Short mmCIF file of N, CA and C in Angstrom, two decimals:
data_model
loop_
_atom_site.label_atom_id
_atom_site.label_comp_id
_atom_site.label_asym_id
_atom_site.label_seq_id
_atom_site.Cartn_x
_atom_site.Cartn_y
_atom_site.Cartn_z
N UNK Y 288 1.91 13.51 -18.64
CA UNK Y 288 2.54 12.55 -17.77
C UNK Y 288 1.94 11.18 -18.04
N UNK Y 289 2.79 10.22 -18.37
CA UNK Y 289 2.32 8.87 -18.69
C UNK Y 289 3.31 7.85 -18.17
N UNK Y 290 2.79 6.74 -17.64
CA UNK Y 290 3.63 5.65 -17.15
C UNK Y 290 2.99 4.31 -17.49
N UNK Y 291 3.82 3.27 -17.48
CA UNK Y 291 3.32 1.91 -17.55
C UNK Y 291 3.61 1.29 -16.18
N UNK Y 292 2.58 0.83 -15.51
CA UNK Y 292 2.72 0.24 -14.18
C UNK Y 292 2.25 -1.21 -14.22
N UNK Y 293 2.88 -2.02 -13.41
CA UNK Y 293 2.54 -3.44 -13.31
C UNK Y 293 1.50 -3.64 -12.21
N UNK Y 294 0.56 -4.52 -12.48
CA UNK Y 294 -0.38 -5.00 -11.46
C UNK Y 294 -0.12 -6.49 -11.34
N UNK Y 295 0.55 -6.94 -10.28
CA UNK Y 295 0.83 -8.38 -10.14
C UNK Y 295 -0.46 -9.19 -9.99
N UNK Y 296 -0.41 -10.43 -10.42
CA UNK Y 296 -1.58 -11.31 -10.34
C UNK Y 296 -2.12 -11.41 -8.92
N UNK Y 297 -1.22 -11.43 -7.91
CA UNK Y 297 -1.71 -11.58 -6.54
C UNK Y 297 -2.57 -10.40 -6.12
N UNK Y 298 -2.28 -9.20 -6.65
CA UNK Y 298 -3.08 -8.03 -6.31
C UNK Y 298 -4.50 -8.18 -6.84
N UNK Y 299 -4.61 -8.70 -8.06
CA UNK Y 299 -5.93 -8.94 -8.62
C UNK Y 299 -6.66 -10.03 -7.85
N UNK Y 300 -5.92 -11.06 -7.45
CA UNK Y 300 -6.53 -12.14 -6.67
C UNK Y 300 -7.02 -11.63 -5.32
N UNK Y 301 -6.37 -10.55 -4.81
CA UNK Y 301 -6.81 -9.93 -3.56
C UNK Y 301 -7.95 -8.93 -3.75
N UNK Y 302 -8.30 -8.67 -5.02
CA UNK Y 302 -9.44 -7.79 -5.29
C UNK Y 302 -9.08 -6.38 -5.72
N UNK Y 303 -7.80 -6.03 -5.79
CA UNK Y 303 -7.41 -4.68 -6.20
C UNK Y 303 -7.54 -4.53 -7.71
N UNK Y 304 -8.15 -3.47 -8.15
CA UNK Y 304 -8.25 -3.09 -9.57
C UNK Y 304 -9.04 -4.09 -10.42
N UNK Y 305 -9.79 -4.97 -9.82
CA UNK Y 305 -10.56 -5.98 -10.57
C UNK Y 305 -11.50 -5.28 -11.56
N UNK Y 306 -11.45 -5.73 -12.82
CA UNK Y 306 -12.35 -5.22 -13.84
C UNK Y 306 -12.01 -3.85 -14.39
N UNK Y 307 -10.92 -3.25 -13.97
CA UNK Y 307 -10.53 -1.93 -14.46
C UNK Y 307 -10.32 -2.00 -15.97
N UNK Y 308 -10.96 -1.09 -16.72
CA UNK Y 308 -10.96 -1.18 -18.18
C UNK Y 308 -10.33 0.05 -18.82
N UNK Y 309 -9.98 -0.10 -20.08
CA UNK Y 309 -9.45 1.00 -20.88
C UNK Y 309 -10.45 2.15 -20.86
N UNK Y 310 -9.94 3.36 -20.67
CA UNK Y 310 -10.78 4.55 -20.64
C UNK Y 310 -11.26 4.94 -19.26
N UNK Y 311 -11.21 4.02 -18.31
CA UNK Y 311 -11.67 4.34 -16.96
C UNK Y 311 -10.61 5.12 -16.19
N UNK Y 312 -11.06 5.75 -15.13
CA UNK Y 312 -10.17 6.47 -14.22
C UNK Y 312 -9.89 5.62 -13.00
N UNK Y 313 -8.69 5.79 -12.48
CA UNK Y 313 -8.32 5.11 -11.25
C UNK Y 313 -7.43 6.05 -10.45
N UNK Y 314 -7.64 6.10 -9.14
CA UNK Y 314 -6.80 6.91 -8.26
C UNK Y 314 -5.89 5.96 -7.52
N UNK Y 315 -4.60 6.14 -7.71
CA UNK Y 315 -3.64 5.23 -7.09
C UNK Y 315 -2.30 5.92 -6.91
N UNK Y 316 -1.47 5.31 -6.10
CA UNK Y 316 -0.08 5.70 -5.97
C UNK Y 316 0.78 4.64 -6.63
N UNK Y 317 2.07 4.90 -6.66
CA UNK Y 317 3.00 4.00 -7.32
C UNK Y 317 4.06 3.52 -6.35
N UNK Y 318 4.60 2.34 -6.63
CA UNK Y 318 5.72 1.79 -5.86
C UNK Y 318 6.77 1.33 -6.86
N UNK Y 319 7.99 1.17 -6.39
CA UNK Y 319 9.08 0.69 -7.24
C UNK Y 319 9.73 -0.50 -6.55
N UNK Y 320 9.66 -1.66 -7.19
CA UNK Y 320 10.38 -2.84 -6.69
C UNK Y 320 11.82 -2.68 -7.14
N UNK Y 321 12.65 -2.17 -6.25
CA UNK Y 321 14.01 -1.75 -6.59
C UNK Y 321 14.91 -2.95 -6.83
N UNK Y 322 15.58 -2.95 -7.98
CA UNK Y 322 16.57 -3.97 -8.31
C UNK Y 322 17.97 -3.43 -8.04
N UNK Y 323 18.15 -2.13 -8.32
CA UNK Y 323 19.47 -1.52 -8.15
C UNK Y 323 19.28 -0.07 -7.70
N UNK Y 324 20.09 0.36 -6.75
CA UNK Y 324 20.05 1.76 -6.30
C UNK Y 324 21.47 2.22 -5.98
N UNK Y 325 21.80 3.41 -6.44
CA UNK Y 325 23.10 3.99 -6.14
C UNK Y 325 22.92 5.42 -5.68
N UNK Y 326 23.78 5.85 -4.78
CA UNK Y 326 23.76 7.24 -4.32
C UNK Y 326 24.31 8.11 -5.44
N UNK Y 327 23.60 9.20 -5.74
CA UNK Y 327 24.00 10.06 -6.86
C UNK Y 327 23.63 11.51 -6.55
N UNK Y 328 24.42 12.17 -5.71
CA UNK Y 328 24.04 13.51 -5.27
C UNK Y 328 23.90 14.54 -6.37
N UNK Y 329 24.58 14.36 -7.52
CA UNK Y 329 24.52 15.36 -8.58
C UNK Y 329 23.51 15.00 -9.68
N UNK Y 330 22.78 13.93 -9.52
CA UNK Y 330 21.87 13.47 -10.58
C UNK Y 330 20.64 14.38 -10.68
N UNK Y 331 20.11 14.50 -11.87
CA UNK Y 331 18.89 15.27 -12.12
C UNK Y 331 17.68 14.42 -11.76
N UNK Y 332 16.72 15.02 -11.04
CA UNK Y 332 15.53 14.26 -10.65
C UNK Y 332 14.69 13.93 -11.87
N UNK Y 333 13.99 12.81 -11.81
CA UNK Y 333 13.11 12.44 -12.90
C UNK Y 333 12.75 10.97 -12.87
N UNK Y 334 11.93 10.58 -13.83
CA UNK Y 334 11.48 9.21 -13.96
C UNK Y 334 11.57 8.84 -15.43
N UNK Y 335 12.22 7.71 -15.73
CA UNK Y 335 12.36 7.22 -17.10
C UNK Y 335 11.91 5.78 -17.16
N UNK Y 336 11.28 5.42 -18.27
CA UNK Y 336 10.88 4.03 -18.45
C UNK Y 336 11.53 3.45 -19.69
N UNK Y 337 11.76 2.15 -19.64
CA UNK Y 337 12.38 1.43 -20.75
C UNK Y 337 11.32 1.04 -21.78
N UNK Y 338 11.60 1.32 -23.05
CA UNK Y 338 10.69 0.90 -24.11
C UNK Y 338 10.75 -0.61 -24.33
N UNK Y 339 11.92 -1.21 -24.06
CA UNK Y 339 12.10 -2.64 -24.30
C UNK Y 339 11.51 -3.51 -23.19
N UNK Y 340 11.39 -2.96 -21.99
CA UNK Y 340 10.87 -3.72 -20.85
C UNK Y 340 9.74 -2.93 -20.21
N UNK Y 341 8.49 -3.13 -20.64
CA UNK Y 341 7.38 -2.34 -20.09
C UNK Y 341 7.31 -2.45 -18.57
N UNK Y 342 7.23 -1.32 -17.93
CA UNK Y 342 7.18 -1.26 -16.46
C UNK Y 342 8.52 -1.07 -15.81
N UNK Y 343 9.63 -1.37 -16.53
CA UNK Y 343 10.96 -1.18 -15.93
C UNK Y 343 11.28 0.31 -15.93
N UNK Y 344 11.61 0.82 -14.75
CA UNK Y 344 11.67 2.26 -14.51
C UNK Y 344 12.91 2.64 -13.74
N UNK Y 345 13.45 3.81 -14.06
CA UNK Y 345 14.53 4.39 -13.28
C UNK Y 345 14.03 5.71 -12.70
N UNK Y 346 14.12 5.83 -11.38
CA UNK Y 346 13.70 7.05 -10.68
C UNK Y 346 14.92 7.65 -10.03
N UNK Y 347 15.11 8.95 -10.26
CA UNK Y 347 16.19 9.68 -9.62
C UNK Y 347 15.56 10.71 -8.69
N UNK Y 348 15.89 10.65 -7.42
CA UNK Y 348 15.28 11.59 -6.48
C UNK Y 348 15.85 11.45 -5.09
N UNK Y 349 15.16 12.06 -4.15
CA UNK Y 349 15.59 12.11 -2.76
C UNK Y 349 14.73 11.18 -1.92
N UNK Y 350 15.36 10.44 -1.04
CA UNK Y 350 14.65 9.53 -0.14
C UNK Y 350 14.12 10.34 1.04
N UNK Y 351 12.82 10.26 1.26
CA UNK Y 351 12.20 10.97 2.37
C UNK Y 351 11.40 10.00 3.23
N UNK Y 352 11.27 10.33 4.50
CA UNK Y 352 10.50 9.52 5.44
C UNK Y 352 9.39 10.39 6.01
N UNK Y 353 8.24 10.45 5.32
CA UNK Y 353 7.15 11.31 5.77
C UNK Y 353 6.62 10.88 7.14
N UNK Y 354 6.03 11.86 7.84
CA UNK Y 354 5.49 11.63 9.17
C UNK Y 354 4.03 12.03 9.22
N UNK Y 355 3.31 11.43 10.15
CA UNK Y 355 1.93 11.83 10.36
C UNK Y 355 1.91 13.08 11.25
N UNK Y 356 0.75 13.68 11.50
CA UNK Y 356 0.70 14.91 12.31
C UNK Y 356 1.27 14.75 13.72
N UNK Y 357 1.33 13.50 14.23
CA UNK Y 357 1.90 13.27 15.56
C UNK Y 357 3.41 13.07 15.51
N UNK Y 358 3.99 13.11 14.31
CA UNK Y 358 5.44 12.96 14.17
C UNK Y 358 5.91 11.54 13.98
N UNK Y 359 4.99 10.58 13.87
CA UNK Y 359 5.38 9.19 13.66
C UNK Y 359 5.66 8.95 12.18
N UNK Y 360 6.72 8.22 11.90
CA UNK Y 360 7.07 7.89 10.52
C UNK Y 360 6.00 7.00 9.90
N UNK Y 361 5.61 7.31 8.66
CA UNK Y 361 4.54 6.53 8.01
C UNK Y 361 5.04 5.79 6.78
N UNK Y 362 6.33 5.82 6.51
CA UNK Y 362 6.85 5.08 5.36
C UNK Y 362 8.08 5.74 4.80
N UNK Y 363 8.50 5.24 3.65
CA UNK Y 363 9.63 5.79 2.91
C UNK Y 363 9.15 6.10 1.51
N UNK Y 364 9.53 7.27 1.00
CA UNK Y 364 9.10 7.70 -0.32
C UNK Y 364 10.31 8.23 -1.07
N UNK Y 365 10.40 7.90 -2.34
CA UNK Y 365 11.41 8.46 -3.22
C UNK Y 365 10.74 9.60 -3.98
N UNK Y 366 11.14 10.84 -3.68
CA UNK Y 366 10.53 12.03 -4.27
C UNK Y 366 11.39 12.51 -5.43
N UNK Y 367 10.75 12.68 -6.57
CA UNK Y 367 11.47 13.01 -7.79
C UNK Y 367 10.66 14.00 -8.61
N UNK Y 368 10.79 15.27 -8.30
CA UNK Y 368 9.99 16.27 -9.00
C UNK Y 368 8.52 16.05 -8.74
N UNK Y 369 7.74 15.80 -9.80
CA UNK Y 369 6.30 15.60 -9.66
C UNK Y 369 5.94 14.21 -9.16
N UNK Y 370 6.92 13.33 -9.03
CA UNK Y 370 6.67 11.94 -8.66
C UNK Y 370 6.95 11.69 -7.19
N UNK Y 371 6.14 10.86 -6.57
CA UNK Y 371 6.39 10.34 -5.23
C UNK Y 371 6.12 8.84 -5.30
N UNK Y 372 7.14 8.03 -5.10
CA UNK Y 372 7.07 6.59 -5.31
C UNK Y 372 7.57 5.88 -4.06
N UNK Y 373 6.85 4.86 -3.61
CA UNK Y 373 7.30 4.05 -2.48
C UNK Y 373 8.33 3.05 -2.99
N UNK Y 374 9.57 3.08 -2.48
CA UNK Y 374 10.56 2.10 -2.94
C UNK Y 374 10.54 0.84 -2.08
N UNK Y 375 10.46 -0.32 -2.73
CA UNK Y 375 10.65 -1.60 -2.05
C UNK Y 375 12.06 -2.03 -2.39
N UNK Y 376 12.95 -2.05 -1.43
CA UNK Y 376 14.35 -2.38 -1.70
C UNK Y 376 14.83 -3.46 -0.76
N UNK Y 377 15.74 -4.31 -1.26
CA UNK Y 377 16.31 -5.37 -0.43
C UNK Y 377 17.08 -4.77 0.74
N UNK Y 378 17.82 -3.70 0.48
CA UNK Y 378 18.49 -2.99 1.58
C UNK Y 378 17.84 -1.63 1.71
N UNK Y 379 17.66 -1.15 2.92
CA UNK Y 379 16.96 0.11 3.11
C UNK Y 379 17.70 1.28 2.46
N UNK Y 380 16.93 2.22 1.95
CA UNK Y 380 17.50 3.45 1.43
C UNK Y 380 17.53 4.47 2.57
N UNK Y 381 18.60 5.23 2.66
CA UNK Y 381 18.76 6.16 3.77
C UNK Y 381 18.07 7.48 3.50
N UNK Y 382 17.32 7.96 4.50
CA UNK Y 382 16.61 9.23 4.38
C UNK Y 382 17.60 10.35 4.07
N UNK Y 383 17.18 11.23 3.16
CA UNK Y 383 17.98 12.38 2.80
C UNK Y 383 18.95 12.15 1.65
N UNK Y 384 19.20 10.90 1.31
CA UNK Y 384 20.12 10.62 0.20
C UNK Y 384 19.43 10.86 -1.14
N UNK Y 385 20.21 11.34 -2.10
CA UNK Y 385 19.76 11.39 -3.48
C UNK Y 385 20.22 10.10 -4.13
N UNK Y 386 19.29 9.39 -4.76
CA UNK Y 386 19.62 8.08 -5.33
C UNK Y 386 19.08 7.95 -6.75
N UNK Y 387 19.68 7.05 -7.49
CA UNK Y 387 19.15 6.59 -8.77
C UNK Y 387 18.74 5.14 -8.52
N UNK Y 388 17.44 4.88 -8.61
CA UNK Y 388 16.92 3.54 -8.33
C UNK Y 388 16.21 3.00 -9.56
N UNK Y 389 16.52 1.76 -9.92
CA UNK Y 389 15.88 1.11 -11.06
C UNK Y 389 15.13 -0.13 -10.59
N UNK Y 390 13.99 -0.38 -11.21
CA UNK Y 390 13.20 -1.55 -10.86
C UNK Y 390 11.86 -1.52 -11.57
N UNK Y 391 10.92 -2.27 -11.03
CA UNK Y 391 9.61 -2.44 -11.66
C UNK Y 391 8.59 -1.54 -11.00
N UNK Y 392 8.00 -0.63 -11.79
CA UNK Y 392 7.00 0.31 -11.30
C UNK Y 392 5.66 -0.42 -11.16
N UNK Y 393 5.05 -0.28 -10.01
CA UNK Y 393 3.83 -1.01 -9.69
C UNK Y 393 2.75 -0.05 -9.23
N UNK Y 394 1.53 -0.25 -9.73
CA UNK Y 394 0.39 0.46 -9.18
C UNK Y 394 0.17 -0.09 -7.77
N UNK Y 395 0.07 0.78 -6.78
CA UNK Y 395 0.08 0.34 -5.37
C UNK Y 395 -1.19 0.82 -4.66
N UNK Y 396 -2.20 -0.05 -4.55
CA UNK Y 396 -3.45 0.37 -3.94
C UNK Y 396 -3.45 0.34 -2.41
N UNK Y 397 -2.55 -0.40 -1.81
CA UNK Y 397 -2.64 -0.63 -0.37
C UNK Y 397 -1.90 0.43 0.44
N UNK Y 398 -0.63 0.67 0.13
CA UNK Y 398 0.11 1.68 0.88
C UNK Y 398 -0.44 3.08 0.65
N UNK Y 399 -0.98 3.33 -0.55
CA UNK Y 399 -1.51 4.66 -0.89
C UNK Y 399 -3.03 4.70 -0.74
N UNK Y 400 -3.60 3.85 0.09
CA UNK Y 400 -5.06 3.81 0.24
C UNK Y 400 -5.60 5.17 0.66
N UNK Y 401 -6.77 5.51 0.10
CA UNK Y 401 -7.42 6.78 0.45
C UNK Y 401 -7.63 6.85 1.96
N UNK Y 402 -7.25 7.96 2.54
CA UNK Y 402 -7.42 8.15 3.98
C UNK Y 402 -6.31 7.52 4.80
N UNK Y 403 -5.40 6.77 4.17
CA UNK Y 403 -4.30 6.15 4.90
C UNK Y 403 -3.24 7.16 5.30
N UNK Y 404 -2.37 6.75 6.21
CA UNK Y 404 -1.36 7.66 6.76
C UNK Y 404 -0.42 8.18 5.68
N UNK Y 405 0.01 7.33 4.76
CA UNK Y 405 0.94 7.78 3.72
C UNK Y 405 0.25 8.75 2.76
N UNK Y 406 -0.99 8.46 2.39
CA UNK Y 406 -1.73 9.36 1.49
C UNK Y 406 -1.97 10.72 2.14
N UNK Y 407 -2.18 10.74 3.45
CA UNK Y 407 -2.36 12.03 4.15
C UNK Y 407 -1.04 12.79 4.24
N UNK Y 408 0.06 12.07 4.47
CA UNK Y 408 1.36 12.72 4.65
C UNK Y 408 1.95 13.21 3.32
N UNK Y 409 1.68 12.49 2.23
CA UNK Y 409 2.21 12.85 0.91
C UNK Y 409 1.04 12.80 -0.09
N UNK Y 410 0.14 13.78 -0.03
CA UNK Y 410 -1.04 13.71 -0.89
C UNK Y 410 -0.72 13.67 -2.38
N UNK Y 411 0.41 14.22 -2.79
CA UNK Y 411 0.79 14.19 -4.21
C UNK Y 411 1.15 12.78 -4.68
N UNK Y 412 1.31 11.86 -3.75
CA UNK Y 412 1.65 10.49 -4.12
C UNK Y 412 0.49 9.73 -4.74
N UNK Y 413 -0.73 10.17 -4.46
CA UNK Y 413 -1.92 9.56 -5.08
C UNK Y 413 -2.35 10.47 -6.22
N UNK Y 414 -2.55 9.88 -7.38
CA UNK Y 414 -2.96 10.67 -8.53
C UNK Y 414 -4.14 10.02 -9.22
N UNK Y 415 -4.89 10.84 -9.95
CA UNK Y 415 -5.99 10.33 -10.76
C UNK Y 415 -5.42 10.07 -12.15
N UNK Y 416 -5.57 8.83 -12.60
CA UNK Y 416 -5.05 8.39 -13.88
C UNK Y 416 -6.19 7.94 -14.78
N UNK Y 417 -5.96 7.99 -16.07
CA UNK Y 417 -6.87 7.38 -17.05
C UNK Y 417 -6.13 6.18 -17.65
N UNK Y 418 -6.83 5.05 -17.74
CA UNK Y 418 -6.23 3.83 -18.29
C UNK Y 418 -6.26 3.93 -19.82
N UNK Y 419 -5.06 3.92 -20.43
CA UNK Y 419 -4.95 4.00 -21.88
C UNK Y 419 -4.90 2.64 -22.53
N UNK Y 420 -4.31 1.67 -21.83
CA UNK Y 420 -4.20 0.32 -22.37
C UNK Y 420 -4.00 -0.65 -21.22
N UNK Y 421 -4.51 -1.86 -21.38
CA UNK Y 421 -4.30 -2.95 -20.43
C UNK Y 421 -3.68 -4.10 -21.21
N UNK Y 422 -2.58 -4.65 -20.68
CA UNK Y 422 -1.92 -5.78 -21.33
C UNK Y 422 -1.66 -6.88 -20.31
N UNK Y 423 -1.60 -8.10 -20.82
CA UNK Y 423 -1.28 -9.27 -19.99
C UNK Y 423 0.04 -9.84 -20.48
N UNK Y 424 0.91 -10.19 -19.53
CA UNK Y 424 2.19 -10.81 -19.85
C UNK Y 424 2.24 -12.13 -19.12
N UNK Y 425 2.23 -13.22 -19.88
CA UNK Y 425 2.36 -14.55 -19.30
C UNK Y 425 3.81 -14.97 -19.27
N UNK Y 426 4.07 -16.12 -18.72
CA UNK Y 426 5.44 -16.62 -18.61
C UNK Y 426 6.04 -16.83 -20.00
N UNK Y 427 7.04 -15.99 -20.36
CA UNK Y 427 7.71 -16.10 -21.64
C UNK Y 427 6.95 -15.56 -22.83
N UNK Y 428 5.74 -15.05 -22.62
CA UNK Y 428 4.93 -14.52 -23.72
C UNK Y 428 5.17 -13.03 -23.89
N UNK Y 429 4.92 -12.55 -25.11
CA UNK Y 429 4.91 -11.12 -25.34
C UNK Y 429 3.63 -10.54 -24.76
N UNK Y 430 3.66 -9.28 -24.32
CA UNK Y 430 2.43 -8.67 -23.81
C UNK Y 430 1.35 -8.62 -24.89
N UNK Y 431 0.11 -8.94 -24.52
CA UNK Y 431 -1.00 -8.80 -25.46
C UNK Y 431 -2.11 -7.98 -24.80
N UNK Y 432 -2.78 -7.16 -25.62
CA UNK Y 432 -3.82 -6.26 -25.12
C UNK Y 432 -5.05 -7.03 -24.71
N UNK Y 433 -5.66 -6.56 -23.62
CA UNK Y 433 -6.95 -7.08 -23.17
C UNK Y 433 -7.83 -5.87 -22.87
N UNK Y 434 -9.14 -6.06 -22.87
CA UNK Y 434 -10.06 -4.94 -22.66
C UNK Y 434 -10.06 -4.43 -21.23
N UNK Y 435 -9.90 -5.35 -20.29
CA UNK Y 435 -9.99 -4.99 -18.86
C UNK Y 435 -9.21 -5.98 -18.04
N UNK Y 436 -8.87 -5.57 -16.83
CA UNK Y 436 -8.23 -6.50 -15.89
C UNK Y 436 -9.25 -7.57 -15.52
N UNK Y 437 -8.79 -8.81 -15.33
CA UNK Y 437 -9.74 -9.90 -15.08
C UNK Y 437 -10.39 -9.84 -13.70
N UNK Y 438 -11.51 -10.53 -13.61
CA UNK Y 438 -12.17 -10.72 -12.32
C UNK Y 438 -11.30 -11.66 -11.49
N UNK Y 439 -11.50 -11.67 -10.17
CA UNK Y 439 -10.67 -12.46 -9.27
C UNK Y 439 -10.59 -13.93 -9.70
N UNK Y 440 -11.69 -14.52 -10.09
CA UNK Y 440 -11.71 -15.95 -10.44
C UNK Y 440 -10.96 -16.24 -11.74
N UNK Y 441 -10.75 -15.23 -12.59
CA UNK Y 441 -10.14 -15.43 -13.90
C UNK Y 441 -8.67 -15.03 -13.96
N UNK Y 442 -8.08 -14.68 -12.83
CA UNK Y 442 -6.69 -14.23 -12.81
C UNK Y 442 -5.75 -15.39 -13.10
N UNK Y 443 -4.82 -15.17 -14.03
CA UNK Y 443 -3.77 -16.15 -14.30
C UNK Y 443 -2.67 -15.92 -13.26
N UNK Y 444 -2.45 -16.86 -12.34
CA UNK Y 444 -1.49 -16.62 -11.25
C UNK Y 444 -0.05 -16.48 -11.72
N UNK Y 445 0.24 -16.91 -12.95
CA UNK Y 445 1.60 -16.81 -13.48
C UNK Y 445 1.80 -15.58 -14.34
N UNK Y 446 0.80 -14.73 -14.45
CA UNK Y 446 0.86 -13.55 -15.32
C UNK Y 446 1.10 -12.28 -14.52
N UNK Y 447 1.51 -11.27 -15.24
CA UNK Y 447 1.52 -9.90 -14.71
C UNK Y 447 0.67 -9.09 -15.67
N UNK Y 448 0.08 -8.05 -15.17
CA UNK Y 448 -0.79 -7.20 -15.98
C UNK Y 448 -0.19 -5.81 -16.01
N UNK Y 449 -0.20 -5.20 -17.19
CA UNK Y 449 0.38 -3.88 -17.38
C UNK Y 449 -0.73 -2.86 -17.62
N UNK Y 450 -0.63 -1.73 -16.90
CA UNK Y 450 -1.56 -0.63 -17.11
C UNK Y 450 -0.78 0.54 -17.69
N UNK Y 451 -1.20 1.01 -18.86
CA UNK Y 451 -0.66 2.25 -19.39
C UNK Y 451 -1.53 3.37 -18.83
N UNK Y 452 -0.93 4.22 -18.02
CA UNK Y 452 -1.67 5.25 -17.31
C UNK Y 452 -1.21 6.63 -17.77
N UNK Y 453 -2.18 7.52 -17.97
CA UNK Y 453 -1.84 8.92 -18.23
C UNK Y 453 -2.61 9.78 -17.24
N UNK Y 454 -2.02 10.91 -16.88
CA UNK Y 454 -2.65 11.79 -15.91
C UNK Y 454 -4.03 12.21 -16.42
N UNK Y 455 -5.05 12.06 -15.58
CA UNK Y 455 -6.41 12.44 -15.96
C UNK Y 455 -6.54 13.95 -15.91
N UNK Y 456 -7.38 14.47 -16.79
CA UNK Y 456 -7.59 15.93 -16.82
C UNK Y 456 -8.46 16.36 -15.68
#
């Protein structure tokens, strides 16, 4: 299992994933900044990524609204086989619908925080990953490899950072 996830500059400026380097492990969940979503009851579940646009992802699955032990809703998750992804969508996705959603896959440290309500309700949503590659994408530039994510003071506010993640053994 391997994915390319985006770490926005603002996340690094907030202190998430600072200094994370190739070869290191990180435990995180994923989110999808949804650009397009359609109801597709007969679609096969899964996750696909575009080779031409690193981080651009299509997830096919069922929209679920997990609850905490007291029955309170703790978020919305798009469940797709082995994947559990938090969808950020301009219009809400309806619980129980099967959808095909496309957008930008993001490493999400805050919603999937260890011990948080969403992580407790959907423990499979947090996974241990090994960082295979780190890339920086500036405005209009091609992605270029870097050894590690920058420290807070060195973050380029106009850049996005790409993490190539594979499931850790």
